[in-house]
Short mmCIF file of C-alpha atoms in Angstrom, two decimals:
data_model
loop_
_atom_site.label_atom_id
_atom_site.label_comp_id
_atom_site.label_asym_id
_atom_site.label_seq_id
_atom_site.Cartn_x
_atom_site.Cartn_y
_atom_site.Cartn_z
CA MET A 1 0.17 0.56 -0.33
CA SER A 2 2.04 3.61 -1.27
CA TRP A 3 0.40 6.29 1.21
CA LYS A 4 0.69 9.06 -0.04
CA SER A 5 1.91 13.00 1.30
CA PRO A 6 -2.30 14.83 1.40
CA PRO A 7 -1.73 19.13 1.80
CA LEU A 8 -2.91 19.83 4.41
CA SER A 9 -0.48 22.56 7.03
CA ARG A 10 -0.68 22.23 10.00
CA ARG A 11 -2.38 25.66 10.25
CA ALA A 12 -5.35 22.98 8.92
CA PHE A 13 -5.04 19.95 10.22
CA THR A 14 -6.09 22.05 13.70
CA GLN A 15 -8.86 22.49 11.39
CA ALA A 16 -9.66 19.27 11.14
CA LEU A 17 -9.21 18.47 14.36
CA ALA A 18 -12.33 20.74 15.28
CA ALA A 19 -13.84 19.28 13.83
CA LEU A 20 -13.19 16.00 15.62
CA PHE A 21 -14.04 17.46 18.49
CA ALA A 22 -17.35 18.72 17.11
CA LEU A 23 -18.39 14.97 17.16
CA PRO A 24 -21.32 14.74 19.72
CA ILE A 25 -19.11 11.57 21.35
CA VAL A 26 -15.77 13.15 21.88
CA ARG A 27 -17.82 16.40 23.81
CA ARG A 28 -17.04 16.87 27.38
CA PHE A 29 -17.17 21.06 28.63
CA GLY A 30 -14.71 22.36 30.59
CA ARG A 31 -14.89 25.51 32.94
CA THR A 32 -12.57 28.48 30.72
CA ARG A 33 -11.71 31.83 31.90
CA ALA A 34 -11.77 33.30 28.27
CA GLU A 35 -15.31 33.33 26.88
CA ASP A 36 -13.87 32.70 23.29
CA ILE A 37 -12.22 30.18 25.02
CA VAL A 38 -13.74 26.13 25.66
CA GLU A 39 -11.81 22.26 27.68
CA VAL A 40 -12.25 19.54 25.07
CA ASP A 41 -11.62 16.66 26.25
CA GLY A 42 -8.46 18.08 28.02
CA TRP A 43 -8.00 20.13 24.47
CA ILE A 44 -7.72 24.15 25.10
CA VAL A 45 -9.58 25.23 21.95
CA LYS A 46 -11.14 28.18 20.59
CA ARG A 47 -14.78 28.22 20.23
CA SER A 48 -14.11 28.85 15.94
CA ASP A 49 -11.74 26.24 15.76
CA LEU A 50 -15.06 23.60 16.17
CA ALA A 51 -17.86 26.07 13.92
CA MET B 1 45.72 23.09 48.42
CA ILE B 2 44.42 19.55 47.85
CA PHE B 3 45.57 16.87 50.62
CA GLN B 4 44.08 12.95 50.22
CA SER B 5 42.93 12.72 53.62
CA TYR B 6 42.47 14.65 57.18
CA ASP B 7 46.00 13.25 58.49
CA GLU B 8 47.98 14.81 54.93
CA TYR B 9 45.92 18.02 56.45
CA LYS B 10 47.61 17.24 59.34
CA THR B 11 50.56 17.65 57.85
CA ALA B 12 50.86 20.76 56.83
CA ALA B 13 51.02 23.77 58.48
CA PHE B 14 47.99 25.96 57.78
CA HIS B 15 46.01 28.31 59.86
CA PRO B 16 42.58 29.31 57.87
CA LYS B 17 40.28 31.47 58.89
CA VAL B 18 37.34 29.32 57.53
CA ALA B 19 36.26 26.09 57.66
CA ILE B 20 33.01 25.51 54.33
CA MET B 21 32.08 22.01 54.97
CA GLY B 22 31.32 20.74 50.85
CA ALA B 23 33.19 21.15 47.64
CA GLY B 24 29.37 21.97 45.88
CA PRO B 25 29.12 24.63 44.35
CA ALA B 26 28.77 26.23 47.07
CA GLY B 27 31.46 25.81 48.11
CA ILE B 28 33.95 25.68 46.29
CA THR B 29 31.98 28.94 45.23
CA ILE B 30 32.95 30.87 48.75
CA ALA B 31 35.93 29.82 49.09
CA ARG B 32 36.94 31.36 46.06
CA THR B 33 35.85 34.10 47.35
CA LEU B 34 37.46 34.74 50.28
CA ALA B 35 41.00 33.71 48.77
CA ALA B 36 40.79 36.13 46.32
CA LYS B 37 40.57 38.48 49.57
CA GLY B 38 43.59 36.91 50.93
CA ILE B 39 41.17 34.81 53.50
CA PRO B 40 43.02 31.96 54.46
CA VAL B 41 39.81 28.81 54.06
CA VAL B 42 39.41 25.10 53.49
CA ILE B 43 36.44 23.12 52.03
CA PHE B 44 35.99 19.77 54.22
CA GLU B 45 35.30 17.13 51.98
CA ALA B 46 34.26 13.36 52.73
CA GLY B 47 33.94 12.22 49.31
CA SER B 48 37.16 12.07 46.50
CA THR B 49 36.56 12.93 43.10
CA GLU B 50 34.86 9.82 42.16
CA VAL B 51 31.44 9.01 43.10
CA THR B 52 31.36 5.31 44.82
CA ASP B 53 29.07 3.46 46.56
CA GLU B 54 31.26 3.07 49.77
CA SER B 55 30.04 6.74 49.72
CA GLN B 56 26.94 6.85 48.46
CA ASP B 57 26.61 5.29 51.36
CA PHE B 58 26.51 7.30 53.67
CA TYR B 59 23.89 8.88 51.86
CA ALA B 60 20.73 6.29 53.27
CA GLY B 61 18.37 7.57 54.19
CA LYS B 62 14.01 6.95 54.29
CA THR B 63 11.55 8.70 52.08
CA GLU B 64 7.62 9.07 53.24
CA GLY B 65 4.77 10.36 52.47
CA ASP B 66 4.92 11.41 47.83
CA PRO B 67 7.22 8.57 46.24
CA TYR B 68 10.58 9.82 45.71
CA PHE B 69 14.03 9.13 45.03
CA ASP B 70 16.46 6.89 46.73
CA LEU B 71 18.66 8.92 48.83
CA THR B 72 22.17 7.78 47.52
CA VAL B 73 20.73 8.26 44.02
CA THR B 74 19.80 12.16 44.08
CA ARG B 75 22.91 13.85 44.78
CA LEU B 76 26.50 13.25 45.05
CA ARG B 77 28.95 12.80 48.09
CA MET B 78 32.37 13.49 46.06
CA LEU B 79 34.46 16.91 45.30
CA GLY B 80 32.08 18.80 42.54
CA GLY B 81 28.68 17.91 44.69
CA CYS B 82 26.54 16.98 42.51
CA SER B 83 27.15 19.95 39.80
CA ASN B 84 28.42 16.05 38.59
CA HIS B 85 24.76 15.00 37.86
CA TRP B 86 22.88 18.27 36.53
CA ALA B 87 21.76 18.97 33.75
CA GLY B 88 22.38 22.33 33.68
CA TRP B 89 19.42 25.03 32.75
CA CYS B 90 20.03 28.11 34.63
CA ARG B 91 17.92 31.22 35.09
CA ILE B 92 18.71 32.63 38.80
CA LEU B 93 14.95 33.53 40.50
CA ASP B 94 13.14 36.62 39.10
CA ALA B 95 11.62 38.94 41.34
CA HIS B 96 8.58 38.19 42.03
CA ASP B 97 9.39 34.88 43.45
CA PHE B 98 11.25 37.17 47.08
CA GLN B 99 7.93 38.70 47.41
CA PRO B 100 5.68 37.56 49.86
CA LYS B 101 2.88 35.61 48.32
CA ALA B 102 -0.72 36.27 50.01
CA TRP B 103 -2.54 33.98 49.57
CA VAL B 104 0.25 31.51 50.18
CA PRO B 105 1.46 31.34 54.04
CA ASP B 106 4.57 31.27 55.23
CA THR B 107 6.61 32.70 51.66
CA GLY B 108 8.57 35.74 50.91
CA TRP B 109 12.61 35.86 51.72
CA PRO B 110 14.38 39.25 53.63
CA ILE B 111 15.71 40.05 50.54
CA GLY B 112 15.31 39.92 47.53
CA ARG B 113 16.73 40.09 43.94
CA SER B 114 18.67 43.25 43.03
CA ASP B 115 20.14 41.66 46.61
CA LEU B 116 21.72 39.46 44.48
CA ASP B 117 22.12 40.69 40.31
CA PRO B 118 25.27 43.01 42.02
CA TYR B 119 26.85 38.83 41.15
CA VAL B 120 25.53 38.57 37.83
CA ASP B 121 27.92 38.54 35.62
CA ARG B 122 30.04 36.76 38.02
CA VAL B 123 27.46 34.08 38.53
CA ARG B 124 27.98 33.82 34.70
CA ASP B 125 31.27 33.53 33.83
CA ILE B 126 31.36 30.32 36.44
CA LEU B 127 28.28 28.92 34.74
CA GLU B 128 28.95 29.93 31.44
CA LEU B 129 27.18 31.52 30.37
CA PRO B 130 26.12 33.78 27.48
CA GLU B 131 23.81 37.69 29.33
CA LEU B 132 20.12 37.24 30.64
CA LYS B 133 17.27 38.04 28.19
CA LYS B 134 14.35 39.80 30.00
CA ASN B 135 11.07 37.99 29.58
CA VAL B 136 8.65 38.28 27.09
CA PRO B 137 4.79 38.38 27.64
CA ILE B 138 3.24 36.60 25.63
CA SER B 139 0.08 37.62 26.56
CA ASP B 140 -1.52 39.18 30.49
CA ASP B 141 -1.38 35.46 31.80
CA ILE B 142 2.16 33.94 30.70
CA ARG B 143 5.63 34.77 30.22
CA TRP B 144 8.10 33.60 27.52
CA VAL B 145 11.26 32.73 29.93
CA GLN B 146 14.90 32.73 29.42
CA LEU B 147 15.66 29.21 30.40
CA ILE B 148 19.27 28.27 29.36
CA LYS B 149 20.69 25.28 29.24
CA SER B 150 24.37 25.69 29.69
CA ASN B 151 27.44 23.87 29.61
CA ALA B 152 27.00 21.69 33.51
CA VAL B 153 30.28 23.06 34.94
CA ARG B 154 31.59 20.45 37.09
CA PHE B 155 32.38 22.40 39.38
CA GLY B 156 36.04 20.65 40.28
CA GLU B 157 36.63 19.26 37.29
CA LYS B 158 37.10 23.28 36.27
CA TYR B 159 37.75 24.38 39.79
CA GLN B 160 40.66 21.21 40.48
CA ASP B 161 44.04 22.50 39.39
CA GLU B 162 43.38 26.58 40.31
CA ILE B 163 42.46 24.57 43.95
CA ALA B 164 45.30 22.78 43.79
CA ALA B 165 47.96 26.16 43.14
CA SER B 166 45.92 27.95 45.20
CA THR B 167 47.81 29.20 48.61
CA THR B 168 45.09 30.86 50.02
CA ILE B 169 42.12 27.51 49.81
CA ALA B 170 42.87 23.96 51.22
CA LEU B 171 40.50 21.20 50.35
CA VAL B 172 40.80 18.31 52.10
CA LEU B 173 39.72 15.33 50.26
CA ASN B 174 37.99 12.00 51.86
CA THR B 175 36.98 13.73 55.36
CA TYR B 176 33.42 14.25 56.78
CA VAL B 177 32.49 16.39 60.12
CA THR B 178 29.62 14.71 61.69
CA GLU B 179 29.60 16.60 63.74
CA LEU B 180 29.84 21.09 64.80
CA LEU B 181 30.91 21.44 68.66
CA GLY B 182 28.32 25.15 70.02
CA ASP B 183 27.74 26.97 73.45
CA GLY B 184 24.11 28.52 72.42
CA HIS B 185 26.29 31.53 70.47
CA ARG B 186 29.49 29.98 68.57
CA VAL B 187 30.23 26.65 67.43
CA THR B 188 33.82 26.01 69.33
CA GLY B 189 34.91 23.23 66.83
CA ALA B 190 34.36 21.32 63.83
CA ARG B 191 34.58 16.95 64.44
CA ILE B 192 36.75 15.48 62.10
CA TRP B 193 35.26 11.69 61.04
CA SER B 194 38.69 10.26 58.91
CA ALA B 195 39.87 6.85 57.01
CA GLY B 196 37.83 5.56 58.84
CA LYS B 197 37.58 6.59 62.54
CA ASP B 198 37.08 10.30 64.79
CA ALA B 199 40.00 11.90 63.84
CA GLY B 200 39.41 14.29 66.20
CA THR B 201 38.03 18.29 66.39
CA PHE B 202 39.73 21.33 64.18
CA VAL B 203 39.05 24.54 66.13
CA ALA B 204 38.39 27.63 63.07
CA ASP B 205 37.32 31.36 63.51
CA LEU B 206 33.68 31.12 61.19
CA TYR B 207 32.10 27.68 59.87
CA VAL B 208 30.00 27.31 56.87
CA PRO B 209 28.20 24.36 56.34
CA CYS B 210 27.93 23.89 52.11
CA THR B 211 26.07 19.95 52.09
CA GLY B 212 23.27 19.97 50.18
CA GLY B 213 20.08 20.73 50.57
CA ILE B 214 19.40 17.15 53.05
CA GLU B 215 22.93 16.92 53.91
CA ASN B 216 22.87 20.37 55.79
CA SER B 217 20.12 19.60 57.49
CA ARG B 218 21.41 16.61 59.10
CA LEU B 219 24.62 17.99 60.83
CA LEU B 220 22.70 21.04 61.85
CA LEU B 221 20.03 18.60 63.69
CA TRP B 222 22.60 16.49 64.96
CA SER B 223 24.58 18.36 66.53
CA ASN B 224 22.19 21.03 67.70
CA GLU B 225 20.98 17.09 69.16
CA GLN B 226 24.26 16.82 69.83
CA SER B 227 24.59 20.15 72.12
CA ASN B 228 21.30 20.37 73.58
CA GLY B 229 21.04 23.56 71.57
CA GLY B 230 24.43 24.11 71.04
CA VAL B 231 24.28 25.18 67.60
CA VAL B 232 21.34 26.36 66.71
CA PRO B 233 19.59 27.93 69.51
CA HIS B 234 16.30 28.99 67.54
CA SER B 235 16.10 25.42 65.75
CA GLU B 236 11.54 24.99 65.40
CA ALA B 237 12.37 25.19 61.62
CA LEU B 238 15.15 23.81 61.16
CA GLY B 239 15.23 20.17 58.81
CA ARG B 240 11.07 21.93 58.53
CA TYR B 241 10.14 23.84 54.70
CA TRP B 242 11.60 21.57 52.34
CA MET B 243 10.18 22.17 48.99
CA GLU B 244 11.43 19.78 45.87
CA HIS B 245 10.17 20.34 42.11
CA PRO B 246 7.47 18.47 41.14
CA GLN B 247 8.01 17.67 37.92
CA PHE B 248 5.24 15.24 36.03
CA LYS B 249 4.43 15.52 31.69
CA GLY B 250 1.32 17.83 32.02
CA GLY B 251 -0.20 17.48 28.07
CA ASP B 252 1.04 17.26 24.77
CA ALA B 253 0.65 20.43 21.97
CA VAL B 254 -0.57 20.43 18.57
CA ILE B 255 1.62 23.31 17.01
CA SER B 256 0.43 26.41 14.32
CA HIS B 257 2.00 26.99 11.04
CA GLU B 258 3.59 29.34 12.11
CA PRO B 259 3.94 30.11 15.59
CA SER B 260 4.75 33.21 17.15
CA VAL B 261 8.14 31.85 19.63
CA GLU B 262 11.29 30.93 18.30
CA PHE B 263 12.48 27.74 19.78
CA ASP B 264 16.01 27.81 20.34
CA SER B 265 18.80 24.62 18.63
CA SER B 266 16.90 21.99 21.00
CA HIS B 267 13.44 23.16 19.92
CA GLU B 268 12.20 24.20 23.04
CA ALA B 269 11.20 27.39 24.75
CA PHE B 270 10.13 28.47 27.90
CA PHE B 271 6.96 29.50 29.09
CA SER B 272 6.04 30.70 33.48
CA PRO B 273 3.13 32.50 35.00
CA SER B 274 2.23 36.58 35.51
CA PRO B 275 2.59 37.63 39.25
CA GLU B 276 -0.70 39.09 38.51
CA ALA B 277 -2.40 35.39 37.11
CA MET B 278 0.07 33.62 40.00
CA GLU B 279 -2.44 35.74 42.23
CA ARG B 280 -5.43 35.83 40.63
CA LEU B 281 -6.04 32.52 41.27
CA GLY B 282 -3.92 31.43 43.84
CA ILE B 283 -1.32 29.57 42.95
CA LEU B 284 2.41 29.19 42.30
CA ASN B 285 4.51 30.15 39.87
CA PHE B 286 5.70 27.55 37.68
CA GLY B 287 7.41 26.08 34.49
CA ILE B 288 6.28 25.23 31.35
CA ARG B 289 9.24 22.81 28.78
CA PHE B 290 7.27 23.23 25.26
CA ILE B 291 9.16 20.04 23.13
CA GLU B 292 9.21 20.56 18.70
CA THR B 293 9.17 17.13 17.51
CA PRO B 294 11.39 18.99 14.74
CA TYR B 295 9.20 17.07 12.20
CA GLU B 296 8.54 18.62 9.32
CA GLY B 297 5.21 17.64 6.54
CA MET B 298 3.98 14.47 6.62
CA LYS B 299 5.40 13.59 10.06
CA ALA B 300 4.83 16.55 11.40
CA ILE B 301 1.33 16.16 10.41
CA VAL B 302 1.62 12.17 11.82
CA ALA B 303 2.76 13.76 14.94
CA ASN B 304 0.29 16.05 15.54
CA LEU B 305 -1.93 12.94 15.09
CA ALA B 306 -0.05 11.34 18.11
CA CYS B 307 -1.63 13.28 20.44
CA THR B 308 -5.29 12.73 19.45
CA ALA B 309 -4.91 9.61 18.05
CA PRO B 310 -2.47 7.39 19.10
CA SER B 311 -3.40 3.88 17.00
CA MET B 312 -3.72 5.71 13.66
CA ALA B 313 -0.47 7.63 14.94
CA GLU B 314 0.61 4.26 14.99
CA TRP B 315 -0.47 3.08 11.94
CA ALA B 316 0.47 6.44 9.31
CA SER B 317 4.45 5.20 11.83
CA GLU B 318 4.58 1.80 10.03
CA GLN B 319 3.44 3.27 7.12
CA LEU B 320 6.00 6.51 6.94
CA ASN B 321 8.44 2.89 8.26
CA GLN B 322 9.40 5.87 11.39
CA ARG B 323 9.33 5.89 14.80
CA LEU B 324 6.79 9.74 15.49
CA ARG B 325 6.02 11.73 19.24
CA CYS B 326 3.39 13.36 19.11
CA ALA B 327 4.60 17.03 18.04
CA ALA B 328 5.65 18.91 21.63
CA GLN B 329 5.08 17.09 24.94
CA LEU B 330 4.70 20.37 27.73
CA HIS B 331 6.64 19.20 30.90
CA LEU B 332 5.37 20.87 33.71
CA ALA B 333 7.60 21.74 37.10
CA TRP B 334 6.50 23.71 39.24
CA GLU B 335 7.31 25.72 42.71
CA GLN B 336 5.79 23.43 45.79
CA ALA B 337 5.01 25.26 49.40
CA PRO B 338 6.82 25.79 51.93
CA VAL B 339 4.98 24.29 54.68
CA ALA B 340 6.37 22.32 58.34
CA SER B 341 5.86 19.26 57.87
CA ASN B 342 7.49 18.63 54.82
CA ARG B 343 10.83 18.10 56.43
CA ILE B 344 13.85 15.79 57.32
CA THR B 345 14.22 14.39 60.41
CA LEU B 346 16.90 11.74 62.01
CA ILE B 347 16.45 8.59 63.19
CA THR B 348 17.88 6.11 64.52
CA GLU B 349 19.87 3.63 61.84
CA ARG B 350 23.66 5.32 61.49
CA ASP B 351 25.86 5.51 58.81
CA ALA B 352 29.33 4.47 59.43
CA ALA B 353 30.76 7.04 60.76
CA GLY B 354 27.83 7.24 63.81
CA VAL B 355 25.97 10.32 62.21
CA PRO B 356 21.27 9.34 62.43
CA ARG B 357 20.20 8.82 58.24
CA ILE B 358 17.00 11.12 57.93
CA ASP B 359 13.50 10.30 57.47
CA LEU B 360 12.63 12.78 54.78
CA HIS B 361 9.11 13.44 54.70
CA TRP B 362 7.41 14.86 51.06
CA LYS B 363 4.45 15.36 49.89
CA LYS B 364 2.62 17.46 47.53
CA GLY B 365 -0.89 19.82 48.46
CA ASP B 366 -3.15 20.86 47.42
CA ILE B 367 -2.27 24.41 46.56
CA GLU B 368 0.50 21.88 44.30
CA ARG B 369 -2.06 20.45 42.39
CA ARG B 370 -3.43 22.86 41.35
CA THR B 371 -0.85 25.10 40.22
CA ALA B 372 -0.58 22.03 37.89
CA LEU B 373 -4.35 22.38 36.62
CA GLU B 374 -4.96 25.93 36.55
CA GLY B 375 -0.97 26.95 35.47
CA MET B 376 -1.68 24.37 31.83
CA ARG B 377 -4.76 26.26 31.57
CA LEU B 378 -3.60 29.34 31.35
CA PHE B 379 -0.63 28.34 29.39
CA GLY B 380 -3.25 26.00 27.14
CA GLU B 381 -5.89 29.36 26.81
CA THR B 382 -2.58 31.49 25.86
CA CYS B 383 -1.63 28.97 23.23
CA ALA B 384 -5.09 29.64 21.64
CA THR B 385 -6.03 33.43 21.78
CA ALA B 386 -1.62 33.66 20.36
CA ASN B 387 -2.82 30.63 17.61
CA ILE B 388 1.12 28.79 18.53
CA GLY B 389 -0.80 26.31 19.00
CA ARG B 390 -4.24 24.05 20.56
CA VAL B 391 -3.10 22.36 24.40
CA ARG B 392 -4.10 19.59 25.26
CA ILE B 393 -3.77 18.49 30.14
CA ALA B 394 -2.65 14.90 30.67
CA ASP B 395 -5.60 12.90 31.21
CA TRP B 396 -4.28 12.22 34.79
CA LEU B 397 -4.73 15.91 35.37
CA ARG B 398 -7.36 17.31 34.01
CA ASN B 399 -9.37 13.99 36.18
CA GLY B 400 -7.99 14.29 39.37
CA GLU B 401 -5.36 11.63 39.06
CA ASP B 402 -3.35 10.02 40.98
CA TYR B 403 0.33 10.98 40.18
CA PRO B 404 2.08 9.37 37.58
CA THR B 405 4.32 7.60 39.25
CA ASP B 406 6.86 6.94 35.49
CA GLU B 407 7.29 9.92 35.04
CA GLU B 408 10.35 13.00 36.32
CA LEU B 409 8.47 13.19 39.99
CA ALA B 410 10.60 15.95 40.47
CA GLY B 411 14.16 18.13 39.80
CA HIS B 412 16.33 16.50 42.66
CA HIS B 413 15.93 20.12 44.19
CA HIS B 414 16.82 19.93 47.77
CA MET B 415 15.84 23.07 49.57
CA GLY B 416 14.79 23.92 52.34
CA GLY B 417 15.42 22.63 56.01
CA THR B 418 17.27 25.93 56.86
CA ARG B 419 15.86 28.18 55.58
CA MET B 420 15.70 32.24 55.21
CA GLY B 421 14.43 34.69 57.16
CA THR B 422 13.34 37.04 60.29
CA ASP B 423 10.71 34.99 62.28
CA LEU B 424 12.78 32.70 64.52
CA SER B 425 10.16 30.09 64.93
CA LYS B 426 9.81 29.47 60.94
CA SER B 427 13.17 30.06 59.61
CA VAL B 428 17.11 29.26 60.47
CA VAL B 429 19.49 31.51 59.22
CA ASP B 430 19.41 35.74 58.78
CA ALA B 431 18.92 38.09 55.42
CA ASP B 432 23.01 37.05 55.34
CA CYS B 433 23.03 33.11 55.74
CA LYS B 434 23.69 33.54 58.88
CA VAL B 435 22.83 30.98 61.92
CA HIS B 436 20.40 32.98 63.82
CA GLY B 437 21.59 33.73 67.29
CA MET B 438 24.83 32.20 66.47
CA ASP B 439 28.11 34.47 65.53
CA ASN B 440 30.07 32.37 63.56
CA LEU B 441 28.13 29.56 61.70
CA TYR B 442 26.57 30.86 58.69
CA VAL B 443 25.13 27.77 56.24
CA GLY B 444 25.41 28.37 51.74
CA GLY B 445 23.57 26.53 49.31
CA SER B 446 20.40 25.99 48.45
CA SER B 447 18.69 25.10 52.30
CA VAL B 448 18.94 28.37 53.04
CA PHE B 449 15.60 28.74 50.06
CA ALA B 450 12.32 30.11 51.53
CA THR B 451 11.23 29.80 48.50
CA SER B 452 12.15 27.87 45.92
CA GLY B 453 10.79 29.82 42.38
CA GLN B 454 10.19 26.60 39.95
CA CYS B 455 13.42 27.25 37.74
CA ASN B 456 16.85 25.52 38.79
CA PRO B 457 18.20 26.65 41.87
CA THR B 458 22.33 26.11 41.35
CA THR B 459 22.15 29.94 39.50
CA THR B 460 20.82 30.92 42.53
CA ILE B 461 22.94 28.46 45.77
CA VAL B 462 25.88 31.26 43.07
CA ALA B 463 24.35 33.99 43.27
CA LEU B 464 24.04 33.41 47.10
CA ALA B 465 27.40 32.11 48.14
CA LEU B 466 28.86 34.85 46.15
CA ARG B 467 27.34 37.02 47.73
CA LEU B 468 27.51 34.64 51.21
CA GLY B 469 31.75 34.76 50.30
CA GLU B 470 31.34 39.20 50.53
CA HIS B 471 29.99 39.11 53.21
CA ILE B 472 31.79 37.21 55.19
CA GLY B 473 35.35 39.06 53.70
CA ARG B 474 34.03 42.29 55.17
CA LYS B 475 33.57 40.43 58.75
CA ILE B 476 36.43 39.62 58.49
CA ALA B 477 37.68 42.79 57.62
CA ALA B 478 35.77 45.01 59.74
#
C-alpha cells in the first residue's frame, strides 16, 4: 500500500482536529476563563475551532 | 592545595580562618571568593574525586509521603557535589519569587532579587552563561522566559587545578565533618571523621556548612541534638519547610503552522505565569517546557495526530517507517509551597561514622495540584489566543488521578530545611545566611531557600554563595 502526502498544513490539521471534537461523542466542555476559549476533552481550543 | 586525607592535611602548617563543609557549587564558590580576598579557607569534602558506592552509602535514608528518589541517587557525595550530575539548566529566581504571596502562607524572603543582581556577571562567568534575557510577555498571563541550557559546569573539574595551585584554599578530600560543637552563641569546633575513624576536633573562626539541601539539615540537627541546642539555638524550623520542584508531563500540544515564538536549537521554549495571574488564580509559580518534535511535512502531521489519535498515528507511522511522537510535549515543573510538615528528621539508624540517617517527609499539597492544573489551563488559553497551537491537558491531571509514578517525579532540587527569614520560629538563617543567634555559623546552598520558585536552583545557589562570600570577607576584614 502506498502512502501519498496530502496537502495538509498544521493549521488545516488543527481545523480537522476541531471538526473531530465537534462530534457529540467526544464533546465534554469544561470551564474556561476566556469566553472565546473552551476546554473539550482536555483540549484548550477556541470556540471558532469548533465552528 | 589539595589533600587526599585529613592526616595529610594536618602535616601542613595551614591556619584557615574559615572552615567550609562540602565542595559543591556553594562551597567552592564561597572558598574562591574568600581566597580572592586573601582569606585562608579550608574545605572539608567527605567524598573523593570519584563517586563510590561506599561514599554514597552515607547518604542512605528513608523517605515517606509522596514517592521520591533513593537518597543515595539524588545527590553525589564527591568533589563538585551535585554539579557532577546536573543537566545545566540555568536561571536565577525572579524578583517576584522573593516577594511574599498573600495567598500562600510563609512565603517571602528577607532579601530581594536586587540583592543578587550585583553578582550576575560573576555567576555568568562561573557557569559560562550568555547574557541573560528579559522575560517576554506573550499574554497578560504567560511569559516566555529564558532558561539557559548551559555547559553544566562540573565544579570539581573546572576548579581542581586552581585550588591545587592556591595557597589560600586547602581542599581536604575524604574528610567528613560529622558534628559541629557549639555553646549557643558560637561554634567552637568541628568533629572530623577520616580514614574510617574519629579524627578529632578542628577549630576555625567561622564555619559554613555547604553540604547540600538535605545534609545541611542533617548536620545541624545532629549537632544541635548533641549540644543541647548549642549550634542552632532557635531550632523550631530546623529541617522543616523542605521543598522540591514536582516535575511531570502536563500535556501535549499541536503547533500552529507559524508559531509566534521561536524555538532554540533544541526545539524547546519555556513559559511561566505573570505574578498577576498567580495572584488572581491563587497558585504558585510554574514553568512549562514546550518541547517541539522537529518534524516537517507529512511527519509533522502524523506527529500531530499522535496527540489526538495514537492508534491511527501508529498505523501511519508504520506506513512511513518512522517512530513519531506527539508534535509537542509539555513538561511541567512547579513551585512547592513551604510547609513545616515537609521536613527532614533524624532516625535511629546510623551511618558508618555514627551519624543518624534521615527520614525525608515530602508530600505535595492541594495548592501544588491546583497550580499544575490551572497552570496548564492558563498556558492552553494563551496558546490558543496567541495561535501558538492547541494544548491538551494530560488525563491524569484533568481527571484528578494520582500523580504518575513512571515519570520524572521531581527535579532532584533539594531546597529549604535551613531557610532564610526573620521569624525565628519559621527560619534558621538571617538575610546574611547566618544562623539565628550564632556569631560564627553560616549556611551555604539551597537549604537557605525560603521559597523555591520554579526554576532550577544552581544559578541562584551560586549567586547566594558569591554574596555570602563577600559578606564573610567584609566581616573578617572589619
